[in-house]
Every structure is written in C-alpha cells, then in structure tokens.
Coordinates of C-alpha atoms in Angstrom, one line a residue:
Chain A
M1 CA 0.0 0.0 0.0
I2 CA 1.3 3.5 -0.9
I3 CA 0.0 6.7 0.8
L4 CA 0.9 10.1 -0.6
T5 CA 0.6 13.1 1.7
N6 CA 1.4 16.7 0.9
G7 CA 0.9 20.0 2.8
C8 CA 2.6 22.6 4.9
S9 CA 3.7 22.6 8.5
H10 CA 0.1 22.0 9.6
T11 CA 0.6 18.4 8.3
R12 CA 4.2 18.2 9.3
G13 CA 3.7 17.7 13.0
A14 CA 4.9 21.2 13.8
C15 CA 4.2 21.5 17.5
R16 CA 7.0 19.2 18.6
N17 CA 8.7 19.1 15.2
C18 CA 7.8 15.4 15.0
Y19 CA 6.4 13.7 11.9
E20 CA 4.7 11.1 14.1
D21 CA 2.4 13.8 15.6
S22 CA 0.9 14.5 12.2
Y23 CA -2.6 13.4 11.5
A24 CA -1.2 11.8 8.3
S25 CA 0.9 9.5 10.5
I26 CA -2.1 8.6 12.7
V27 CA -4.0 7.8 9.5
T28 CA -1.2 5.7 8.1
K29 CA -0.7 3.7 11.3
S30 CA -4.4 3.3 11.7
L31 CA -4.6 1.9 8.2
I32 CA -1.5 -0.3 7.9
G33 CA 0.1 -0.6 11.4
T34 CA 3.6 0.2 12.2
D35 CA 5.5 -1.9 9.7
Y36 CA 6.0 0.6 6.9
I37 CA 8.6 2.9 5.4
Q38 CA 8.1 6.6 5.7
V39 CA 9.8 8.8 3.2
T40 CA 9.9 12.6 3.8
L41 CA 10.8 15.4 1.6
R42 CA 13.5 16.6 4.0
E43 CA 15.6 13.6 2.8
Y44 CA 15.7 14.9 -0.7
S45 CA 16.6 18.2 -2.3
I46 CA 13.6 20.5 -2.8
N47 CA 15.1 21.4 -6.2
S48 CA 15.0 17.8 -7.4
F49 CA 11.9 17.4 -9.5
T50 CA 12.5 13.9 -10.5
F51 CA 11.6 12.1 -7.2
T52 CA 13.8 9.3 -8.5
P53 CA 15.0 8.3 -5.0
I54 CA 11.4 7.8 -3.9
I55 CA 10.6 5.8 -7.0
N56 CA 13.7 3.6 -6.6
L57 CA 12.8 3.0 -2.9
I58 CA 9.3 1.9 -3.9
K59 CA 10.8 -0.4 -6.6
E60 CA 13.3 -1.9 -4.2
N61 CA 10.6 -2.6 -1.6
P62 CA 7.7 -4.0 -3.7
T63 CA 6.1 -5.8 -0.7
K64 CA 6.5 -3.0 1.8
D65 CA 3.9 -0.4 2.7
I66 CA 5.2 3.2 2.1
H67 CA 4.1 6.6 3.3
I68 CA 5.4 9.4 1.1
L69 CA 5.1 12.4 3.4
L70 CA 6.0 15.5 1.4
A71 CA 4.5 18.1 3.8
D72 CA 7.0 20.6 5.1
Y73 CA 7.2 24.1 6.7
G74 CA 6.2 27.1 4.8
K75 CA 4.9 25.4 1.7
S76 CA 2.6 27.1 -0.7
N77 CA -0.4 25.7 -2.6
E78 CA 1.7 26.5 -5.7
L79 CA 4.5 24.1 -4.6
I80 CA 2.0 21.5 -3.2
F81 CA 0.3 21.5 -6.6
F82 CA 3.5 21.4 -8.6
E83 CA 5.1 18.6 -6.5
T84 CA 1.9 16.5 -6.3
L85 CA 1.3 16.7 -10.0
N86 CA 5.0 15.9 -10.7
I87 CA 5.1 12.8 -8.5
L88 CA 1.8 11.5 -9.9
Y89 CA 3.2 11.8 -13.5
Q90 CA 6.4 10.1 -12.5
L91 CA 4.7 7.3 -10.6
D92 CA 2.6 6.8 -13.8
K93 CA 5.7 6.3 -15.8
H94 CA 6.8 3.5 -13.5
N95 CA 3.3 1.9 -13.3
I96 CA 3.2 2.6 -9.6
K97 CA -0.3 3.0 -8.2
I98 CA -1.0 5.2 -5.1
D99 CA -3.7 3.7 -2.9
F100 CA -4.4 6.8 -0.7
S101 CA -3.6 10.4 -1.0
I102 CA -4.1 13.1 1.7
I103 CA -3.5 16.7 0.4
Q104 CA -3.6 19.6 2.9
W105 CA -4.2 23.0 1.2
T106 CA -2.5 25.9 2.9
G107 CA -2.8 29.7 3.0
P108 CA -3.7 31.0 -0.5
N109 CA -1.3 34.0 -0.1
R110 CA 1.8 31.8 -0.1
R111 CA 3.8 31.1 -3.2
V112 CA 7.1 29.7 -4.5
H113 CA 9.9 31.9 -5.9
S114 CA 12.9 30.7 -7.8
L115 CA 16.3 32.2 -7.4
F116 CA 19.4 31.4 -9.5
D117 CA 20.4 28.4 -7.5
K118 CA 17.3 27.4 -5.5
I119 CA 13.6 27.8 -4.9
I120 CA 12.4 29.6 -1.8
K121 CA 9.1 29.6 0.0
V122 CA 7.3 33.0 0.2
N123 CA 4.6 33.4 2.9
P124 CA 3.6 35.9 5.5
Y125 CA 6.5 34.7 7.7
D126 CA 9.3 33.8 5.3
N127 CA 10.8 35.8 2.4
Y128 CA 7.7 38.0 2.2
E129 CA 9.8 40.8 0.7
Y130 CA 9.6 38.8 -2.6
G131 CA 5.8 39.4 -2.6
V132 CA 3.0 37.3 -1.3
K133 CA -0.2 36.7 -3.3
F134 CA -3.1 39.0 -2.9
E135 CA -6.8 38.5 -3.3
P136 CA -8.8 37.8 -5.4
W137 CA -6.0 36.1 -7.3
A138 CA -4.7 34.1 -4.3
S139 CA -7.9 32.3 -3.6
A140 CA -8.8 32.0 -7.3
T141 CA -5.5 30.2 -8.1
T142 CA -5.8 28.0 -5.0
L143 CA -9.2 26.8 -6.1
Q144 CA -7.8 26.0 -9.5
Y145 CA -5.0 24.0 -8.0
I146 CA -7.4 22.1 -5.8
L147 CA -9.7 21.3 -8.8
T148 CA -6.8 20.2 -11.0
I149 CA -5.4 17.8 -8.4
Q150 CA -8.9 16.5 -7.7
N151 CA -9.3 15.6 -11.3
E152 CA -5.8 14.0 -11.5
L153 CA -6.5 11.9 -8.4
E154 CA -10.0 10.8 -9.6
K155 CA -8.6 10.0 -13.1
R156 CA -6.2 7.6 -11.5
N157 CA -8.9 6.1 -9.2
I158 CA -7.0 7.1 -6.1
N159 CA -8.8 7.1 -2.8
Y160 CA -8.1 10.7 -1.6
C161 CA -9.0 13.3 1.0
F162 CA -8.5 17.1 0.9
V163 CA -7.8 19.0 4.1
P164 CA -8.3 22.7 3.5
Y165 CA -6.7 23.8 6.7
M166 CA -6.7 27.5 5.9
E167 CA -9.8 29.2 4.5
V168 CA -10.1 30.3 0.9
H169 CA -11.6 33.8 0.8
S170 CA -15.2 33.2 -0.2
D171 CA -16.2 36.9 -0.5
H172 CA -14.0 37.2 -3.6
N173 CA -15.3 33.9 -5.0
I174 CA -19.0 34.0 -4.8
D175 CA -19.1 33.9 -8.6
F176 CA -16.1 31.7 -8.9
N177 CA -17.7 28.9 -10.8
L178 CA -15.0 26.3 -10.2
T179 CA -16.5 25.5 -6.8
E180 CA -19.4 23.8 -8.5
F181 CA -16.9 21.3 -9.9
L182 CA -15.4 20.5 -6.5
N183 CA -16.2 17.1 -5.0
L184 CA -16.9 18.4 -1.5
K185 CA -17.5 14.9 -0.1
R186 CA -13.7 14.5 -0.3
F187 CA -13.1 17.6 1.9
T188 CA -12.7 17.5 5.7
T189 CA -14.4 20.9 5.8
H190 CA -15.6 23.4 3.2
P191 CA -12.7 25.2 1.6
F192 CA -14.3 28.6 2.4
E193 CA -14.4 27.6 6.1
G194 CA -11.1 25.9 6.7
H195 CA -10.0 24.3 10.0
R196 CA -7.7 26.9 11.4
N197 CA -10.1 29.3 13.0
D198 CA -12.4 26.5 14.2
F199 CA -9.5 24.7 15.8
R200 CA -8.4 27.9 17.5
Y201 CA -11.9 28.4 18.8
R202 CA -12.0 24.8 20.1
N203 CA -8.5 25.0 21.6
L204 CA -7.2 22.3 19.3
C205 CA -4.1 24.2 18.4
C206 CA -0.7 24.3 20.0
D207 CA 0.1 27.9 19.0
V208 CA -1.3 31.2 17.7
S209 CA -0.4 30.2 14.1
G210 CA -3.1 27.5 14.5
H211 CA -1.0 24.4 14.2
P212 CA -3.1 21.4 15.3
S213 CA -2.2 20.1 18.8
L214 CA -1.9 16.4 19.4
L215 CA -5.7 16.4 20.0
G216 CA -6.2 18.5 16.9
N217 CA -4.2 16.0 14.8
Y218 CA -6.3 13.2 16.2
V219 CA -9.5 15.0 15.3
L220 CA -8.2 15.5 11.8
A221 CA -7.1 11.9 11.5
G222 CA -10.7 10.8 12.3
K223 CA -12.1 13.1 9.7
V224 CA -9.7 11.9 7.1
L225 CA -10.3 8.2 7.9
D226 CA -14.1 8.8 7.6
I227 CA -13.6 10.3 4.1
L228 CA -11.3 7.5 3.0
G229 CA -14.0 5.0 4.0
Y230 CA -12.4 3.6 7.2
P231 CA -14.5 5.4 10.0
D232 CA -13.9 2.8 12.7
S233 CA -10.2 2.2 12.1
I234 CA -8.6 5.0 14.1
L235 CA -6.2 3.9 16.9
G236 CA -6.9 5.0 20.4
F237 CA -5.6 8.4 21.3
Y238 CA -3.4 7.3 24.2
D239 CA -2.4 4.1 22.4
Y240 CA -1.0 6.1 19.6
F241 CA 0.7 9.0 21.3
N242 CA 2.2 7.0 24.1
K243 CA 4.1 5.1 21.5
T244 CA 5.5 8.1 19.6
K245 CA 9.2 8.8 20.2
L246 CA 8.4 11.9 22.3
G247 CA 5.6 10.2 24.2
M248 CA 2.8 12.2 25.7
S249 CA 3.3 15.9 26.6
P250 CA 1.8 17.1 29.8
H251 CA -0.4 19.5 27.8
L252 CA -1.3 17.1 25.0
G253 CA 0.7 19.3 22.7
L254 CA -1.1 22.5 23.8
T255 CA 1.4 25.1 24.8
D256 CA 1.0 27.2 27.9
Y257 CA 0.7 30.2 25.6
V258 CA -2.6 28.9 24.2
I259 CA -3.9 27.8 27.5
D260 CA -3.1 31.2 29.1
N261 CA -4.7 33.0 26.2
K262 CA -7.4 30.6 25.4
S263 CA -10.2 33.0 25.7
I264 CA -8.4 35.7 23.7
I265 CA -7.6 33.2 20.9
Q266 CA -11.2 32.0 20.9
K267 CA -12.5 35.6 20.8
L268 CA -10.1 36.7 18.1
K269 CA -10.2 33.5 16.0
G270 CA -11.4 35.2 12.9
R271 CA -8.8 38.0 13.1
L272 CA -5.6 36.1 13.8
G273 CA -5.0 35.2 10.2
D274 CA -1.5 33.8 9.8
A275 CA -0.6 35.2 13.2
T276 CA 2.4 37.1 12.0
K277 CA 4.1 39.6 14.3
S278 CA 2.3 42.5 12.6
E279 CA -1.1 40.8 12.8
L280 CA -0.6 40.0 16.5
K281 CA 0.5 43.6 17.2
K282 CA -2.5 45.0 15.4
I283 CA -5.0 43.1 17.6
G284 CA -3.0 43.7 20.8
L285 CA -1.5 40.3 21.5
Chain B
M1 CA -17.7 27.7 -34.5
I2 CA -16.5 28.8 -31.0
V3 CA -12.8 29.4 -30.9
Y4 CA -10.6 30.5 -27.9
I5 CA -7.1 31.8 -28.1
N6 CA -4.6 32.8 -25.4
G7 CA -1.0 33.9 -25.5
C8 CA 1.2 36.9 -25.1
S9 CA 2.1 39.9 -27.4
H10 CA 3.4 37.5 -30.0
T11 CA -0.3 36.7 -30.6
K12 CA -1.9 39.9 -29.5
G13 CA 0.6 42.1 -31.3
G14 CA -0.1 40.7 -34.7
E15 CA -3.8 41.5 -34.2
D16 CA -3.0 45.1 -33.4
N17 CA -0.5 45.7 -36.2
F18 CA -1.9 43.7 -39.1
S19 CA -5.3 43.4 -40.8
N20 CA -5.4 39.7 -39.8
S21 CA -4.0 37.8 -36.8
Y22 CA -3.2 34.1 -37.3
V23 CA -6.4 33.0 -35.5
D24 CA -8.4 35.2 -38.0
I25 CA -6.8 33.4 -40.9
V26 CA -7.3 30.0 -39.4
V27 CA -11.0 30.7 -38.8
K28 CA -11.5 32.1 -42.3
E29 CA -10.1 28.9 -43.7
L30 CA -12.1 26.6 -41.4
S31 CA -15.5 28.3 -41.8
D32 CA -17.4 30.4 -44.4
E33 CA -19.4 32.1 -41.7
P34 CA -18.3 35.5 -40.3
H35 CA -17.0 35.2 -36.8
E36 CA -17.2 37.9 -34.2
S37 CA -14.0 38.7 -32.2
I38 CA -14.6 39.1 -28.5
I39 CA -11.7 40.5 -26.5
L40 CA -11.4 39.1 -23.0
D41 CA -9.8 41.0 -20.1
N42 CA -6.9 39.6 -18.2
G43 CA -7.9 37.7 -15.2
L44 CA -10.2 35.2 -13.5
N45 CA -13.3 37.4 -13.0
N46 CA -15.9 34.8 -13.6
K47 CA -18.9 37.0 -13.0
K48 CA -17.9 39.1 -15.9
L49 CA -16.7 36.2 -18.0
K50 CA -19.9 34.2 -17.6
K51 CA -22.0 37.3 -18.7
I52 CA -19.9 37.5 -21.9
I53 CA -20.0 33.8 -22.8
N54 CA -23.6 33.2 -21.8
T55 CA -24.9 34.1 -25.2
N56 CA -26.4 32.3 -28.1
K57 CA -23.5 33.3 -30.4
Q58 CA -22.5 30.3 -32.5
N59 CA -19.6 31.9 -34.4
C60 CA -17.1 33.8 -32.3
V61 CA -13.5 34.0 -31.4
Y62 CA -12.6 34.7 -27.8
K63 CA -9.3 36.5 -27.8
H64 CA -7.5 36.4 -24.5
A65 CA -3.9 37.1 -25.6
F66 CA -2.2 40.1 -24.1
Y67 CA 1.1 41.8 -23.9
G68 CA 3.6 40.5 -21.3
K69 CA 1.6 37.5 -20.3
S70 CA 3.2 34.5 -18.6
N71 CA 2.5 30.8 -19.0
D72 CA 1.2 30.9 -15.4
L73 CA -1.5 33.3 -16.4
I74 CA -2.2 31.7 -19.7
M75 CA -2.7 28.3 -18.0
L76 CA -5.0 29.7 -15.3
E77 CA -7.2 31.7 -17.6
T78 CA -7.5 28.9 -20.1
I79 CA -8.5 26.3 -17.5
N80 CA -11.0 28.9 -16.1
F81 CA -12.5 29.5 -19.6
I82 CA -12.8 25.8 -20.3
Y83 CA -14.6 25.2 -17.0
S84 CA -16.8 28.3 -17.4
M85 CA -17.9 27.1 -20.8
N86 CA -18.5 23.6 -19.4
S87 CA -20.7 24.9 -16.6
L88 CA -22.9 26.7 -19.2
N89 CA -23.0 23.5 -21.3
K90 CA -21.1 25.2 -24.2
K91 CA -18.6 23.5 -26.4
I92 CA -15.3 25.0 -27.5
D93 CA -14.7 23.9 -31.1
L94 CA -11.1 25.0 -31.3
L95 CA -8.6 26.1 -28.6
L96 CA -5.3 27.7 -29.6
I97 CA -2.6 28.3 -27.0
Q98 CA 0.6 30.2 -27.7
W99 CA 3.0 29.4 -25.0
T100 CA 5.4 32.2 -24.1
G101 CA 8.8 32.6 -22.4
V102 CA 9.1 30.2 -19.4
N103 CA 10.8 32.8 -17.2
R104 CA 7.8 35.0 -17.0
R105 CA 5.4 35.1 -14.1
F106 CA 2.7 37.4 -12.7
Q107 CA 2.3 39.0 -9.3
S108 CA -1.0 39.9 -7.7
E109 CA -1.1 43.3 -6.1
P110 CA -2.9 44.5 -2.9
N111 CA -5.4 46.5 -4.9
G112 CA -6.5 43.4 -6.8
D113 CA -4.6 44.2 -10.0
V114 CA -2.2 41.8 -11.6
T115 CA 1.3 42.7 -12.8
N116 CA 3.1 40.8 -15.5
I117 CA 6.8 40.2 -14.7
N118 CA 9.0 39.4 -17.6
P119 CA 12.5 40.3 -18.9
H120 CA 11.0 43.6 -20.2
D121 CA 8.6 44.5 -17.5
L122 CA 9.7 44.7 -13.8
P123 CA 12.4 42.0 -14.0
D124 CA 13.8 43.3 -10.7
R125 CA 10.8 41.7 -9.0
G126 CA 12.2 38.4 -9.9
L127 CA 11.8 36.2 -12.9
K128 CA 11.5 32.4 -12.8
F129 CA 14.8 30.5 -13.1
E130 CA 15.5 27.1 -14.4
P131 CA 14.8 24.3 -13.9
I132 CA 11.4 25.1 -12.3
A133 CA 10.6 27.6 -15.1
T134 CA 10.6 24.9 -17.8
E135 CA 9.3 22.2 -15.5
Q136 CA 6.1 24.3 -14.7
T137 CA 5.5 25.1 -18.3
L138 CA 5.7 21.4 -19.2
Q139 CA 3.1 20.7 -16.5
Y140 CA 0.8 23.3 -18.0
M141 CA 1.2 21.8 -21.5
K142 CA 0.2 18.4 -20.1
L143 CA -2.7 19.8 -18.1
I144 CA -4.2 21.8 -21.0
Q145 CA -3.8 18.7 -23.2
D146 CA -5.6 16.5 -20.7
L147 CA -8.5 18.9 -20.3
C148 CA -8.9 19.2 -24.1
I149 CA -9.1 15.5 -24.3
L150 CA -11.5 15.2 -21.4
Y151 CA -13.9 17.8 -22.9
N152 CA -13.3 16.7 -26.5
I153 CA -11.9 20.1 -27.6
D154 CA -9.7 20.3 -30.8
Y155 CA -6.6 22.2 -29.9
V156 CA -3.2 23.3 -31.3
C157 CA -0.3 24.8 -29.4
V158 CA 2.2 27.3 -30.6
P159 CA 5.4 27.2 -28.6
Y160 CA 6.6 30.6 -29.8
M161 CA 9.6 30.7 -27.3
E162 CA 11.9 27.8 -26.8
V163 CA 12.0 25.9 -23.5
D164 CA 15.3 24.9 -21.8
E165 CA 16.7 22.0 -23.7
S166 CA 18.6 20.4 -20.7
V167 CA 15.5 20.6 -18.5
L168 CA 13.4 19.1 -21.2
K169 CA 15.9 16.3 -21.7
D170 CA 15.6 15.3 -18.0
N171 CA 11.9 15.7 -17.7
I172 CA 10.2 12.3 -17.1
F173 CA 6.7 13.0 -18.5
K174 CA 7.6 14.9 -21.7
N175 CA 6.7 11.8 -23.8
D176 CA 3.2 12.1 -22.5
I177 CA 2.7 15.4 -24.2
D178 CA 1.3 15.0 -27.7
F179 CA 3.7 17.2 -29.7
S180 CA 1.9 16.4 -33.0
K181 CA -0.4 19.2 -31.8
Y182 CA 2.5 21.6 -31.7
T183 CA 3.5 23.8 -34.5
C184 CA 7.2 23.2 -33.9
P185 CA 9.5 21.4 -31.5
I186 CA 9.3 23.1 -28.1
E187 CA 13.1 23.2 -27.6
I188 CA 13.4 25.2 -30.8
G189 CA 10.3 27.5 -30.7
H190 CA 9.4 29.9 -33.5
R191 CA 11.0 33.0 -32.3
N192 CA 14.6 32.4 -33.4
E193 CA 13.6 30.8 -36.7
F194 CA 11.3 33.7 -37.5
R195 CA 14.1 36.2 -36.8
K196 CA 16.5 34.2 -39.1
N197 CA 13.9 34.0 -41.9
G198 CA 12.8 37.6 -41.8
W199 CA 9.3 36.6 -40.5
A200 CA 9.7 38.8 -37.4
M201 CA 9.0 42.6 -37.3
D202 CA 11.4 43.5 -34.4
I203 CA 14.3 42.2 -32.3
H204 CA 11.8 40.7 -29.8
G205 CA 10.7 38.4 -32.6
H206 CA 7.1 39.4 -32.9
P207 CA 5.8 37.9 -36.1
N208 CA 5.3 40.2 -39.2
G209 CA 2.7 39.5 -41.9
M210 CA 4.7 36.6 -43.3
G211 CA 5.2 35.2 -39.7
I212 CA 1.5 35.4 -39.0
Y213 CA 0.8 33.7 -42.3
K214 CA 3.3 30.9 -41.6
L215 CA 1.8 30.3 -38.1
A216 CA -1.7 30.0 -39.6
E217 CA -0.4 27.6 -42.2
M218 CA 1.2 25.4 -39.5
I219 CA -1.9 25.4 -37.4
L220 CA -4.2 24.5 -40.3
K221 CA -1.8 21.7 -41.3
I222 CA -2.2 20.2 -37.8
L223 CA -6.0 20.5 -38.2
G224 CA -5.8 18.6 -41.4
K225 CA -6.4 21.5 -43.8
S226 CA -3.3 22.2 -45.8
T227 CA -4.7 24.6 -48.4
L228 CA -4.1 28.2 -47.6
R229 CA -4.7 31.1 -50.0
D230 CA -2.0 33.4 -51.2
I231 CA -0.6 35.8 -48.6
N232 CA -1.9 38.8 -50.5
F233 CA -5.4 37.6 -49.8
Y234 CA -4.9 38.3 -46.1
F235 CA -2.3 41.1 -46.1
S236 CA -1.2 44.1 -48.1
H237 CA 2.3 43.9 -49.6
K238 CA 3.5 46.4 -47.0
E239 CA 2.2 44.3 -44.2
S240 CA 3.7 41.0 -45.4
N241 CA 7.1 42.6 -45.7
Y242 CA 6.9 44.6 -42.5
Y243 CA 10.5 45.4 -41.4
V244 CA 11.9 42.7 -43.7
D245 CA 14.3 45.0 -45.5
S246 CA 15.4 47.1 -42.5
K247 CA 18.5 46.9 -40.4
Q248 CA 16.3 45.1 -37.9
F249 CA 16.2 42.1 -40.1
E250 CA 20.0 42.2 -40.5
L251 CA 20.3 42.2 -36.7
N252 CA 17.8 39.5 -36.3
K253 CA 19.4 37.3 -39.0
K254 CA 22.9 37.7 -37.6
Y255 CA 22.1 37.3 -33.9
Y256 CA 18.9 35.2 -34.0
K257 CA 20.1 32.7 -31.5
E258 CA 21.6 35.2 -29.0
L259 CA 18.8 37.7 -29.0
G260 CA 16.7 35.9 -26.4
E261 CA 13.9 38.3 -25.3
G262 CA 15.4 40.9 -27.5
F263 CA 16.4 43.1 -24.6
I264 CA 19.4 44.9 -26.0
P265 CA 20.2 48.5 -25.2
K266 CA 20.0 50.9 -28.1
N267 CA 23.6 51.9 -27.8
I268 CA 24.7 48.3 -28.4
I269 CA 22.4 48.0 -31.4
K270 CA 24.0 51.2 -32.9
K271 CA 27.4 49.6 -32.4
L272 CA 26.4 46.5 -34.3
F273 CA 25.8 48.5 -37.4

C-alpha cells in the first residue's frame, strides 16, 4: 500500500517538530500498522523534481507499505500543486499506483519563488519581501490548484482526501464557478471555512499560528479516515501518542501560551489570520 | 464555431498591427461564416466572464492574448475558460494556445490588480529561473492537453519561445505530451527561426505578416487543412514585408540565437551597425 501526503507545517507535526504527531501519520498507522517505510521530503533536495530516489525506494521494496510524506514548513499551494502533479506523473511512468492520498491545502497567499540556485518559500512569515499573493488572485488560483489535483486523483482512481486547513476567501469567490466542480464529499471541511479558526476556537491548536495540537491532529485523522472509508479504524488516542518517540506531553501538545490566552484566541479566532508579528501587534497580542 | 485563443504579445501584437492575426486566418479557412471577435480582459473574473460567454452566439473567437503574459496566467485563464464554458454547457470547437517565455510570471497586487513580470517589465521583482521555469510550463502543457481530451476540444499549441533543452531532456513525462499538436519542437520554438527567416518585425521576434501567415499555415496543417490562399489575400504587400528590409532584419538574422527576449540596449544596437 502506498500513501501520498502533501501539505505545509500543519501536516508536518509542527508543535513538537515530529512527523509522528501529524494526523497523516495517525491515519497511516491506523490503516496499515507500524511496519511501513516513511519517506519525507527533507531527505531529498527540494530542487529535485524527478523524485527518482522515492521511485527507486518503492521499486526496491515491492512488498512494503510506504508513506510518502512531502509536507513541510512554509509550503505554498503552488508548490504543493507542482510537486503532487509531478510525482503523480512520475509514478505513472513507472506503473506505480497510489492507494491513498491526503492533500492539505494551505494559505492562498503563499507562493514559491525561484532564485538562481534554489527555490524559496514565500509566505507571511518567510521571504515576504519577494511578494505574497493578494486577493482575489490568491484564492482563485488555489481553487484551480485544488480542482486540478482533484481531477488528476480521480482520473487515477486514487482514494483521496483534501484537508483545507486555511480558509479560501469566499467573499471574492461567490461567482467563482470552479467551486461547482469540487467534490466536496472529499473535503474534511468546506474550503471557504477551513479548520484553522475553528481549531483555534475549540482550543485544538498548540500555538497562535493554529498548528493542530496532538488532539487537533487526532480529530483531523478521524475526519480523514471517515472520508477515506475507514471510519472505525482510528487507533486509540493514548495508544497512539504514548508510542511516539516523544511520548505524551503534559499538555497534550497544547502550549502554555494557548492555555493562558485561550479566551483571547477564541475571541479573536477570525482576526488572527496567519498570526504574523504585525497581525498580533494589530490586535493587541 | 467557437474558438478560444490565449498567448502573449506574439499573438496579440499581430492582431494590433496587421489586418489579420493568425487566428483570424485559421477561422477564415475553417469556416465560411463570419466570426465575431470578443476580446477578454486579463484575469479570472468569472462573474464578468460568464456574462460574456452566456450568449447564443454560434460563431465567435474569444481572444485572451495580451502583452507581457506569462504561461502561469495563460494556463490559469485557459482552464478557467474551459470550466466556465462547461458549466454553461457550451462547447469550444477549437482552442489555440501560444506558450510564451518560461521565465515570465505574474504578481497579484494589494489593490487586486495583476502585474506581469518578464524580462521587459519589472524584471527586478524576480523572474523564474530554471529548472522550475521549464518544468512548470511542461506541466501546464500536459494539463491543458488532458483537459482538451476530457472535454473533446480540438486544440493546437504554438510554442513561440523555446523551453530549456537540458531541463526538457531530464523531464520524465515529456513523452506524454502530444507534440503532434504543436506547430514546432518546443526546444526550438518559433522566435529564433522567424528572426532568421525575416518573419519577425522586431528584435523581440514578434511575427510580421509573413510570420502570421506561416503560423496560420502550420496550425491549419495540424488541423488537417493544408490549403491556404496566397498571402496577398490576407495582407497588403507592406504588411507582409513589414520590417523585412530594415536593419532590424540584419540584426535578427545575424544574432537570432543570441537575442533571447530581444532586450538589447539601443547603444549596443547602434554599435552593431
């Protein structure tokens, strides 16, 4: 069985910088147990578009289950789209079939920028001097990326789930007719809603940026498994997290910051945005 | 017949400077009916787009090409148009895409506008570099092809500017792109050949009357219609020889491979003569 996951830090297991904390890892272990190979993008150059090492690894281990976890910090939907499409094309060439795919869509304002010798991630935190995307283009392009990847996955008969963690700006897209083509049954929430603000409100985050806490990841894993057609397969919360290499944190991955400011976070959930320094300053945090 | 065309100034420019653009010639040869040209604005404003396309017009050419456009924008707008037509149950009979320089991109602005970034316009804001520049364009080529197949749309692509040969060589899915629908090999492009042959009107390689005629001829050949009337039917003598005898042509002919986007300071051009 091969599972392909892509996304940003919100799928990376960011709170403790631990891949095992990610809902994608919970889903994988719930579906196939612990005996599998996990391949992460960090092991390969971001400038390598061939994914040859991953293809070789799959070929060398034909009987092994593999989780290709491409999610990483700061990624844009542009890069998630580009990479996902590229790996799908390349797997096709080698007649390798993906069984499940989990794609987490991130903030529409992010983008990828190429320099002479490398590509860099541009988002409200990193390299923003190169120019983030503004609305309505940001959301319009994100919806097109989502629709295109949806079609590519369905064409290959891959069981997939989309996690729109950050909201797409609906006010700009009321007449954006691509939404009628989206298979919303495959989304963990409506792309105009997103999870981030809801998770902030329900205290399922470990920081103001809205990264899902251990409990948040567990909730997401349940939603993903429902959509993939395995609603009763999720491992027990304590069973799973006590077995991770970091074990259980006293606050279940929730930082003191969030606990101390829980009411403020809940109150300001809609105004926190990406929780950059300037945004926090503006709302008095 | 409903026709859609997108591209950069190498498509739009011809329309502005000559009595016929290559899409006009193609349509004239494919249909006896008069076709209305409908110019579409840059962008993804579907409210506006749907109003324009939601008509009973049976014979029209939607022209979306514009100066300075990038393949990023050409791809997004084209996909958007295909889906918009589909949502209104309308069929596109012919889709023409002119792919432009791979290093171009666009940037959205806080006021909602879009800015084209290319070697001529605002290059200091950062162009695309290889290998991602060519890799992304190859993805767009494949995506548009797949959508055309899915919706049964006849299409032809015009790779006016060449892609990076080394990146193309290493690309793993290039063989899945149907290059029989392309007017020339993508690693060669038309620009340099047109400069060399005197089919370009300036150092940037924009096609002159003869260039436009040749493009139309190549497109029609792919569509299975190889008869094209004499060039004088479409253009005046002046148009078809636009710039061909000038110093411009000498420069183009001599340096056709090195000119790239044709961004050469005037003082250097003077020195060359």
